[in-house]
Short mmCIF file of C-alpha atoms and ligand atoms in Angstrom, two decimals:
data_model
loop_
_atom_site.label_atom_id
_atom_site.label_comp_id
_atom_site.label_asym_id
_atom_site.label_seq_id
_atom_site.Cartn_x
_atom_site.Cartn_y
_atom_site.Cartn_z
CA UNK A 19 14.57 262.25 -29.85
CA UNK A 20 15.26 260.81 -26.02
CA UNK A 21 17.04 262.59 -24.52
CA UNK A 22 21.08 262.67 -23.93
CA UNK A 23 21.93 259.01 -20.88
CA UNK A 24 22.28 260.94 -17.54
CA UNK A 25 26.29 261.59 -16.88
CA UNK A 26 27.38 260.83 -13.38
CA UNK A 27 30.31 263.09 -13.50
CA UNK A 28 28.88 265.78 -14.72
CA UNK A 29 25.61 265.54 -11.99
CA UNK A 30 28.69 265.46 -9.53
CA UNK A 31 30.32 268.98 -10.93
CA UNK A 32 27.21 270.73 -11.33
CA UNK A 33 26.20 269.55 -7.27
CA UNK A 34 29.66 270.76 -6.23
CA UNK A 35 30.02 273.84 -8.28
CA UNK A 36 25.94 274.71 -6.31
CA UNK A 37 27.88 274.09 -3.19
CA UNK A 38 31.08 276.12 -3.87
CA UNK A 39 28.07 279.33 -5.36
CA UNK A 40 26.11 278.75 -2.10
CA UNK A 41 29.59 278.98 0.12
CA UNK A 42 29.70 282.60 -1.01
CA UNK A 43 26.35 283.53 1.69
CA UNK A 44 28.14 283.16 4.61
CA UNK A 45 27.63 285.77 7.83
CA UNK A 46 31.70 286.86 7.20
CA UNK A 47 33.25 288.21 4.06
CA UNK A 48 36.51 286.21 5.76
CA UNK A 49 35.65 282.54 6.19
CA UNK A 50 32.29 280.14 5.18
CA UNK A 51 29.72 280.76 8.14
CA UNK A 52 26.35 280.63 7.59
CA UNK A 53 24.07 280.43 11.28
CA UNK A 54 20.02 280.75 11.78
CA UNK A 55 17.86 283.11 9.96
CA UNK A 56 21.22 285.74 9.32
CA UNK A 57 20.61 288.18 5.32
CA UNK A 58 23.65 285.19 4.22
CA UNK A 59 21.78 282.25 5.75
CA UNK A 60 17.58 283.30 4.43
CA UNK A 61 20.06 284.34 0.74
CA UNK A 62 21.30 280.32 -0.10
CA UNK A 63 17.41 279.47 1.10
CA UNK A 64 16.36 281.58 -1.27
CA UNK A 65 18.67 279.91 -3.93
CA UNK A 66 18.06 276.55 -2.55
CA UNK A 67 14.77 277.90 -2.91
CA UNK A 68 15.23 278.32 -6.87
CA UNK A 69 16.98 275.26 -7.69
CA UNK A 70 14.01 273.27 -6.14
CA UNK A 71 11.92 275.16 -8.12
CA UNK A 72 14.32 274.01 -11.52
CA UNK A 73 14.02 270.56 -10.78
CA UNK A 74 10.22 270.60 -10.95
CA UNK A 75 8.88 270.50 -7.22
CA UNK A 76 6.79 272.20 -5.26
CA UNK A 77 7.93 274.34 -2.68
CA UNK A 78 7.17 275.35 0.23
CA UNK A 79 9.35 276.93 3.79
CA UNK A 80 7.14 275.92 7.42
CA UNK A 81 7.90 277.40 10.37
CA UNK A 82 11.28 277.71 11.68
CA UNK A 83 12.39 279.01 7.65
CA UNK A 84 13.48 275.21 6.65
CA UNK A 85 13.18 274.74 3.16
CA UNK A 86 11.11 272.15 1.34
CA UNK A 87 10.64 270.55 -2.27
CA UNK A 88 8.28 267.80 -3.06
CA UNK A 89 8.39 265.87 -6.34
CA UNK A 90 4.84 264.03 -6.44
CA UNK A 91 5.11 260.58 -7.40
CA UNK A 92 2.90 258.52 -9.84
CA UNK A 93 -0.13 259.14 -7.71
CA UNK A 94 -1.68 261.58 -6.60
CA UNK A 95 -1.11 262.12 -2.41
CA UNK A 96 1.74 259.31 -2.10
CA UNK A 97 3.84 258.96 0.88
CA UNK A 98 6.93 260.73 0.65
CA UNK A 99 10.73 259.60 1.01
CA UNK A 100 12.37 262.20 2.91
CA UNK A 101 15.57 263.00 2.16
CA UNK A 102 17.85 266.13 3.11
CA UNK A 103 20.23 267.90 5.64
CA UNK A 104 20.95 271.08 7.08
CA UNK A 105 22.28 274.63 4.98
CA UNK A 106 23.21 275.60 8.46
CA UNK A 107 27.62 275.55 9.20
CA UNK A 108 29.54 276.27 12.16
CA UNK A 109 32.13 279.10 12.59
CA UNK A 110 34.61 278.34 9.95
CA UNK A 111 32.97 275.78 8.96
CA UNK A 112 33.33 273.66 6.13
CA UNK A 113 31.52 273.94 2.38
CA UNK A 114 29.98 270.47 2.03
CA UNK A 115 28.77 269.60 5.99
CA UNK A 116 25.28 269.19 5.67
CA UNK A 117 24.92 270.68 1.27
CA UNK A 118 25.01 267.52 -0.07
CA UNK A 119 22.59 266.30 1.25
CA UNK A 120 20.46 268.63 0.21
CA UNK A 121 22.36 269.33 -3.44
CA UNK A 122 22.70 265.31 -3.79
CA UNK A 123 18.74 264.76 -4.44
CA UNK A 124 18.37 268.07 -5.95
CA UNK A 125 19.74 266.37 -9.12
CA UNK A 126 18.72 263.26 -8.23
CA UNK A 127 14.91 265.03 -8.29
CA UNK A 128 16.89 267.12 -11.09
CA UNK A 129 17.52 264.50 -13.42
CA UNK A 130 13.59 262.63 -12.99
CA UNK A 131 12.20 265.00 -14.16
CA UNK A 132 14.50 265.14 -17.14
CA UNK A 133 13.31 262.68 -17.78
CA UNK A 134 9.62 263.30 -16.76
CA UNK A 135 10.01 260.03 -13.96
CA UNK A 136 7.91 259.62 -12.01
CA UNK A 137 8.05 256.84 -8.92
CA UNK A 138 5.31 255.12 -6.47
CA UNK A 139 6.21 257.41 -3.68
CA UNK A 140 6.62 261.16 -3.67
CA UNK A 141 10.42 262.70 -2.95
CA UNK A 142 10.41 265.92 -0.18
CA UNK A 143 14.00 267.49 -0.64
CA UNK A 144 14.16 269.27 2.99
CA UNK A 145 17.30 271.91 3.98
CA UNK A 146 17.12 271.44 7.20
CA UNK A 147 17.27 275.60 8.71
CA UNK A 148 19.56 274.92 11.70
CA UNK A 149 20.42 272.24 12.84
CA UNK A 150 24.77 273.26 14.96
CA UNK A 151 22.80 276.04 16.92
CA UNK A 152 26.08 278.11 16.31
CA UNK A 153 23.87 281.02 16.73
CA UNK A 154 20.92 279.97 20.03
CA UNK A 155 23.34 277.11 20.75
CA UNK A 156 19.98 274.84 20.12
CA UNK A 157 20.32 271.28 18.49
CA UNK A 158 18.67 269.92 16.30
CA UNK A 159 16.04 272.87 16.04
CA UNK A 160 15.47 272.60 12.38
CA UNK A 161 14.59 269.11 12.27
CA UNK A 162 12.99 268.83 15.52
CA UNK A 163 10.53 271.57 14.36
CA UNK A 164 9.59 269.41 11.21
CA UNK A 165 7.93 267.44 13.18
CA UNK A 166 6.15 269.58 15.35
CA UNK A 167 8.75 269.09 18.37
CA UNK A 168 9.78 272.96 19.63
CA UNK A 169 9.90 274.29 23.10
CA UNK A 170 8.75 277.73 23.04
CA UNK A 171 11.77 278.13 26.30
CA UNK A 172 13.98 279.08 23.02
CA UNK A 173 12.03 282.32 22.22
CA UNK A 174 13.56 284.24 25.21
CA UNK A 175 17.20 282.69 23.99
CA UNK A 176 19.49 285.92 22.83
CA UNK A 177 22.84 285.36 19.93
CA UNK A 178 26.37 286.90 20.93
CA UNK A 179 24.59 290.18 20.37
CA UNK A 180 21.58 290.27 22.19
CA UNK A 181 19.25 289.84 19.76
CA UNK A 182 16.51 286.92 20.89
CA UNK A 183 15.39 284.26 18.88
CA UNK A 184 12.07 285.39 18.44
CA UNK A 185 13.65 288.76 17.11
CA UNK A 186 15.67 287.37 15.08
CA UNK A 187 12.17 284.96 13.97
CA UNK A 188 10.45 287.79 13.18
CA UNK A 189 12.97 290.10 10.99
CA UNK A 190 12.56 287.40 9.08
CA UNK A 191 8.80 287.03 8.37
CA UNK A 192 8.62 283.87 10.79
CA UNK A 193 5.91 283.48 13.27
CA UNK A 194 7.01 282.01 16.13
CA UNK A 195 2.91 280.02 16.95
CA UNK A 196 2.87 278.39 13.45
CA UNK A 197 6.04 276.30 14.40
CA UNK A 198 4.08 273.68 16.66
CA UNK A 199 0.90 274.77 14.97
CA UNK A 200 2.00 271.74 12.01
CA UNK A 201 3.37 268.61 13.04
CA UNK A 202 4.38 266.34 10.04
CA UNK A 203 2.77 262.99 10.80
CA UNK A 204 4.52 260.04 10.53
CA UNK A 205 2.17 258.24 7.78
CA UNK A 206 2.82 261.19 4.81
CA UNK A 207 6.88 259.44 5.48
CA UNK A 208 8.10 256.74 3.98
CA UNK A 209 11.63 256.96 4.71
CA UNK A 210 14.07 259.07 5.60
CA UNK A 211 17.75 259.09 4.62
CA UNK A 212 20.41 261.03 4.48
CA UNK A 213 23.18 262.43 2.01
CA UNK A 214 26.69 263.32 4.36
CA UNK A 215 29.63 263.75 3.63
CA UNK A 216 32.14 261.38 6.16
CA UNK A 217 33.35 264.01 8.10
CA UNK A 218 35.91 261.38 9.74
CA UNK A 219 39.10 259.89 7.33
CA UNK A 220 37.15 255.82 7.34
CA UNK A 221 36.43 255.51 3.90
CA UNK A 222 39.50 257.56 2.65
CA UNK A 223 41.69 255.36 4.47
CA UNK A 224 40.17 252.64 2.25
CA UNK A 225 39.73 254.34 -0.73
CA UNK A 226 36.35 253.84 -0.69
CA UNK A 227 33.77 256.44 -2.47
CA UNK A 228 30.82 255.92 -0.53
CA UNK A 229 29.59 254.43 2.37
CA UNK A 230 26.00 253.12 3.89
CA UNK A 231 25.52 253.93 7.17
CA UNK A 232 25.34 251.40 9.98
CA UNK A 233 23.63 253.44 13.07
CA UNK A 234 24.27 257.01 14.55
CA UNK A 235 26.78 256.44 17.68
CA UNK A 236 25.40 257.44 21.09
CA UNK A 237 27.15 258.74 23.96
CA UNK A 238 27.69 260.15 26.50
CA UNK A 239 29.68 263.51 28.12
CA UNK A 240 31.28 263.61 32.01
CA UNK A 241 32.69 266.31 34.18
CA UNK A 242 35.61 264.91 36.59
CA UNK A 243 37.14 266.57 39.03
CA UNK A 244 40.34 265.48 40.20
CA UNK A 245 41.04 266.35 43.80
CA UNK A 246 45.11 266.43 45.15
CA UNK A 247 46.91 268.99 47.72
CA UNK A 248 48.56 272.01 46.31
CA UNK A 249 51.89 272.68 47.72
CA UNK A 250 56.11 273.87 46.38
CA UNK A 251 56.81 272.65 43.41
CA UNK A 252 60.72 272.53 45.77
CA UNK A 253 60.25 271.56 48.96
CA UNK A 254 57.40 268.81 48.90
CA UNK A 255 59.39 265.21 48.63
CA UNK A 256 57.84 262.62 45.80
CA UNK A 257 56.39 260.15 48.13
CA UNK A 258 54.42 262.79 50.36
CA UNK A 259 52.58 264.76 47.24
CA UNK A 260 48.87 264.81 46.17
CA UNK A 261 49.56 265.69 42.96
CA UNK A 262 45.92 266.14 40.88
CA UNK A 263 47.15 266.53 37.82
CA UNK A 264 48.95 263.11 37.78
CA UNK A 265 46.44 261.27 38.58
CA UNK A 266 44.13 263.31 35.43
CA UNK A 267 47.41 261.97 33.43
CA UNK A 268 46.67 258.10 34.39
CA UNK A 269 43.28 258.60 34.29
CA UNK A 270 43.19 260.41 30.31
CA UNK A 271 45.24 257.49 29.19
CA UNK A 272 43.17 255.12 30.58
CA UNK A 273 40.00 256.32 28.74
CA UNK A 274 42.14 255.99 25.93
CA UNK A 275 43.29 252.40 26.79
CA UNK A 276 39.95 251.18 27.60
CA UNK A 277 38.38 253.18 24.28
CA UNK A 278 41.17 251.73 22.33
CA UNK A 279 40.21 248.27 23.33
CA UNK A 280 36.73 248.01 21.57
CA UNK A 281 36.18 248.62 17.98
CA UNK A 282 33.75 250.92 16.30
CA UNK A 283 34.07 252.48 20.26
CA UNK A 284 35.78 255.85 20.58
CA UNK A 285 36.96 257.66 24.55
CA UNK A 286 38.09 261.12 23.88
CA UNK A 287 39.35 263.92 26.64
CA UNK A 288 39.28 267.01 24.64
CA UNK A 289 39.57 269.89 27.83
CA UNK A 290 41.23 269.28 30.77
CA UNK A 291 42.55 272.29 33.51
CA UNK A 292 44.42 272.96 36.14
CA UNK A 293 43.38 275.37 38.54
CA UNK A 294 45.91 277.86 39.05
CA UNK A 295 47.88 276.36 38.03
CA UNK A 296 51.22 277.41 37.92
CA UNK A 297 55.27 276.25 36.95
CA UNK A 298 55.92 275.57 40.00
CA UNK A 299 52.92 275.01 41.98
CA UNK A 300 52.01 271.20 42.42
CA UNK A 301 48.49 270.67 40.93
CA UNK A 302 46.23 270.79 43.22
CA UNK A 303 42.57 270.57 41.66
CA UNK A 304 42.30 269.97 38.15
CA UNK A 305 38.81 269.75 35.96
CA UNK A 306 39.18 267.66 32.34
CA UNK A 307 35.98 266.42 30.26
CA UNK A 308 35.49 262.70 29.23
CA UNK A 309 33.68 262.34 25.41
CA UNK A 310 32.02 258.56 25.15
CA UNK A 311 30.57 257.30 21.66
CA UNK A 312 29.89 254.15 20.33
CA UNK A 313 27.03 252.63 17.63
CA UNK A 314 26.24 250.02 20.67
CA UNK A 315 24.23 251.46 23.70
CA UNK A 316 25.47 248.64 25.43
CA UNK A 317 29.36 248.47 24.87
CA UNK A 318 28.84 252.31 26.24
CA UNK A 319 28.04 251.90 28.71
CA UNK A 320 30.18 249.49 29.51
CA UNK A 321 32.67 250.99 28.86
CA UNK A 322 32.11 254.07 30.49
CA UNK A 323 31.77 251.53 33.95
CA UNK A 324 35.30 250.18 33.56
CA UNK A 325 36.57 253.82 32.84
CA UNK A 326 35.28 255.30 37.02
CA UNK A 327 36.17 252.29 38.32
CA UNK A 328 39.77 251.93 36.89
CA UNK A 329 39.43 256.35 38.08
CA UNK A 330 38.02 255.64 41.74
CA UNK A 331 41.53 253.26 41.68
CA UNK A 332 43.68 255.15 40.54
CA UNK A 333 42.40 258.52 43.03
CA UNK A 334 42.65 255.37 46.19
CA UNK A 335 46.27 255.13 45.02
CA UNK A 336 47.33 258.37 44.33
CA UNK A 337 45.55 259.88 47.41
CA UNK A 338 43.41 262.23 45.90
CA UNK A 339 39.32 262.14 45.64
CA UNK A 340 37.17 261.78 42.12
CA UNK A 341 33.52 263.51 41.65
CA UNK A 342 32.51 263.15 37.94
CA UNK A 343 29.56 264.88 36.63
CA UNK A 344 27.00 263.63 33.70
CA UNK A 345 25.80 266.17 31.40
CA UNK A 346 25.66 265.07 28.80
CA UNK A 347 23.70 262.59 27.37
CA UNK A 348 21.77 260.44 24.10
CA UNK A 349 21.56 256.58 22.68
CA UNK A 350 22.34 255.07 19.79
CA UNK A 351 20.01 255.20 16.51
CA UNK A 352 20.27 252.71 14.75
CA UNK A 353 19.08 252.63 11.19
CA UNK A 354 16.32 250.29 9.52
CA UNK A 355 18.59 247.48 8.39
CA UNK A 356 15.52 247.55 4.86
CA UNK A 357 16.95 250.41 4.36
CA UNK A 358 21.08 249.65 5.20
CA UNK A 359 20.27 247.50 2.39
CA UNK A 360 18.75 249.32 -0.24
CA UNK A 361 21.61 251.21 -0.01
CA UNK A 362 23.76 248.52 -0.33
CA UNK A 363 22.46 247.58 -3.17
CA UNK A 364 22.46 250.95 -4.76
CA UNK A 365 25.92 251.73 -3.93
CA UNK A 366 26.54 248.61 -5.50
CA UNK A 367 24.67 249.11 -8.55
CA UNK A 368 27.27 252.57 -9.17
CA UNK A 369 29.63 249.63 -9.39
CA UNK A 370 31.70 250.86 -5.46
CA UNK A 371 32.71 248.64 -2.94
CA UNK A 372 29.59 248.55 -0.25
CA UNK A 373 31.10 249.52 3.01
CA UNK A 374 28.88 249.45 6.13
CA UNK A 375 30.62 251.95 8.95
CA UNK A 376 29.42 252.89 12.15
CA UNK A 377 27.98 257.46 11.51
CA UNK A 378 30.13 259.49 15.06
CA UNK A 379 28.69 262.82 14.51
CA UNK A 380 25.57 263.80 15.03
CA UNK A 381 22.86 264.14 12.17
CA UNK A 382 19.27 265.27 11.41
CA UNK A 383 18.44 261.09 10.87
CA UNK A 384 18.57 261.27 14.69
CA UNK A 385 15.87 263.43 15.28
CA UNK A 386 13.74 261.60 12.05
CA UNK A 387 14.11 258.36 13.02
CA UNK A 388 11.56 259.25 16.09
CA UNK A 389 9.10 259.41 13.91
CA UNK A 390 10.46 256.43 10.73
CA UNK A 391 13.17 254.25 9.23
CA UNK A 392 15.96 256.25 8.71
CA UNK A 393 19.25 255.77 6.36
CA UNK A 394 22.85 257.98 6.05
CA UNK A 395 24.91 257.25 2.69
CA UNK A 396 27.80 258.62 3.06
CA UNK A 397 30.59 260.09 0.64
CA UNK A 398 33.83 260.10 1.40
CA UNK A 399 35.67 263.27 2.78
CA UNK A 400 39.30 264.23 1.13
CA UNK A 401 41.89 265.97 2.76
CA UNK A 402 42.49 263.24 5.70
CA UNK A 403 38.78 263.76 6.93
CA UNK A 404 38.55 266.83 8.01
CA UNK A 405 34.84 268.63 8.61
CA UNK A 406 33.95 271.89 10.39
CA UNK A 407 36.84 273.31 9.61
CA UNK A 408 38.03 275.32 5.80
CA UNK A 409 40.10 272.50 4.85
CA UNK A 410 36.83 269.83 4.00
CA UNK A 411 36.71 268.51 0.68
CA UNK A 412 35.10 266.33 -1.62
CA UNK A 413 35.46 265.42 -5.78
CA UNK A 414 33.76 265.53 -7.87
CA UNK A 415 33.57 262.04 -9.00
CA UNK A 416 32.29 260.62 -5.74
CA UNK A 417 29.58 262.92 -5.23
CA UNK A 418 28.85 262.14 -9.15
CA UNK A 419 28.21 258.74 -7.77
CA UNK A 420 26.37 259.30 -5.82
CA UNK A 421 23.07 260.68 -7.23
CA UNK A 422 23.99 257.61 -9.18
CA UNK A 423 23.51 255.40 -6.49
CA UNK A 424 20.89 257.46 -5.28
CA UNK A 425 18.76 257.73 -8.11
CA UNK A 426 19.32 254.08 -8.20
CA UNK A 427 18.04 253.69 -4.43
CA UNK A 428 15.17 256.23 -4.51
CA UNK A 429 14.07 254.62 -8.33
CA UNK A 430 14.50 250.68 -6.09
CA UNK A 431 10.95 248.84 -6.24
CA UNK A 432 11.23 247.63 -2.47
CA UNK A 433 11.54 251.65 -1.88
CA UNK A 434 7.22 252.05 -2.60
CA UNK A 435 6.83 248.01 -0.53
CA UNK A 436 5.09 249.53 2.33
CA UNK A 437 6.77 250.55 5.36
CA UNK A 438 8.15 248.14 7.83
CA UNK A 439 6.99 248.53 11.61
CA UNK A 440 9.65 249.88 12.74
CA UNK A 441 9.96 249.66 16.79
CA UNK A 442 11.35 252.48 15.76
CA UNK A 443 8.66 254.23 14.97
CA UNK A 444 6.38 255.65 17.44
CA UNK A 445 2.34 255.88 17.07
CA UNK A 446 0.69 258.77 15.71
CA UNK A 447 1.38 260.15 19.75
CA UNK A 448 5.70 260.95 19.29
CA UNK A 449 5.11 264.14 19.12
CA UNK A 450 3.59 265.44 22.43
CA UNK A 451 6.80 262.67 23.61
CA UNK A 452 8.85 265.35 26.22
CA UNK A 453 12.21 266.12 24.93
ZN1 ZN B 521 26.86 267.95 9.24
#
């Protein structure tokens, strides 16, 4: 007798139920927070490993606690389509961020296993142990370690309770020396694909369940300092003032105006501090942050130049000083056109409209792009597109469509075709590249 047909809505409901179950492994009884190597994190890892085993995968855990399930291809030793995402969270986060990128492909493998179907490529589902870095203020710790990149300086770092990184590893039964010992050979990876909740409102606004990501935005962060002259709020006449906050306010609006002028460009001032701010004193010094992002590095760099030129002009006109310090910069990561096309075909194959969009948030795919060609599939985010928040939500129907689309993607004949010589994919020497 034939196995019953695949039912996307059942698969979607099962994934959502699993996400709910995993969210119960939380560092806090009051909300969902799961940080690297806490008891809740280790319990979640065990649960994920159990589900991988049930789906017919061989399961291993690597040096930083990544859980890796492998479903073999028709032939032994085949290259692997690597797919996954993270199972740590921000504090008081949403239970679908990261998790969907593990559970959706897991549901696909489970279906293949049920049918007894093998593909020309092996499938590896990687549950990355730490992406948000909430416990040790790390950045992409797990995906970097997956590729054999690990900065041993981290071992000394302490969490909020004073526990060192190394102590946390040893308490979890992990050996720091094992991390760099087995870097993944990029030649064994066919491509990397990450399914992720959109974390924004674009698909929701357009009434679309799925999106194909064109690239992950690059971005810069600056700390800007405006120096004016403080004075008595009652005694200094308006024409004689050099108000740092009034100047900063104009600069904030200049960031917004410049970002609004170019589609795909975003600019944000998230922090603004008045030094010694007092109700009856003219602000003498103000600090604020500027975060500018775009999928196009050239567009972002042009915007930065113009924004800082505008700051200079505002400062000159108002007789204040302005200085800026860059404290973060990351270049955009384009998704592979080949993977985008395959994902678009798969989305169309399940009857959903194809919408391509950039990712404004960073993901493990940015790191994986240093080793192989990457792609991402977004799932519509409910509740106004809010993420990194307990209100984050998805529908089982959308998730079911994502499972069906990923299944179509994995079975696509084009996927096993030899990998395009992607310019972004460096040779085997990549593991020695400085951080
Ligand atoms: Zn995430």
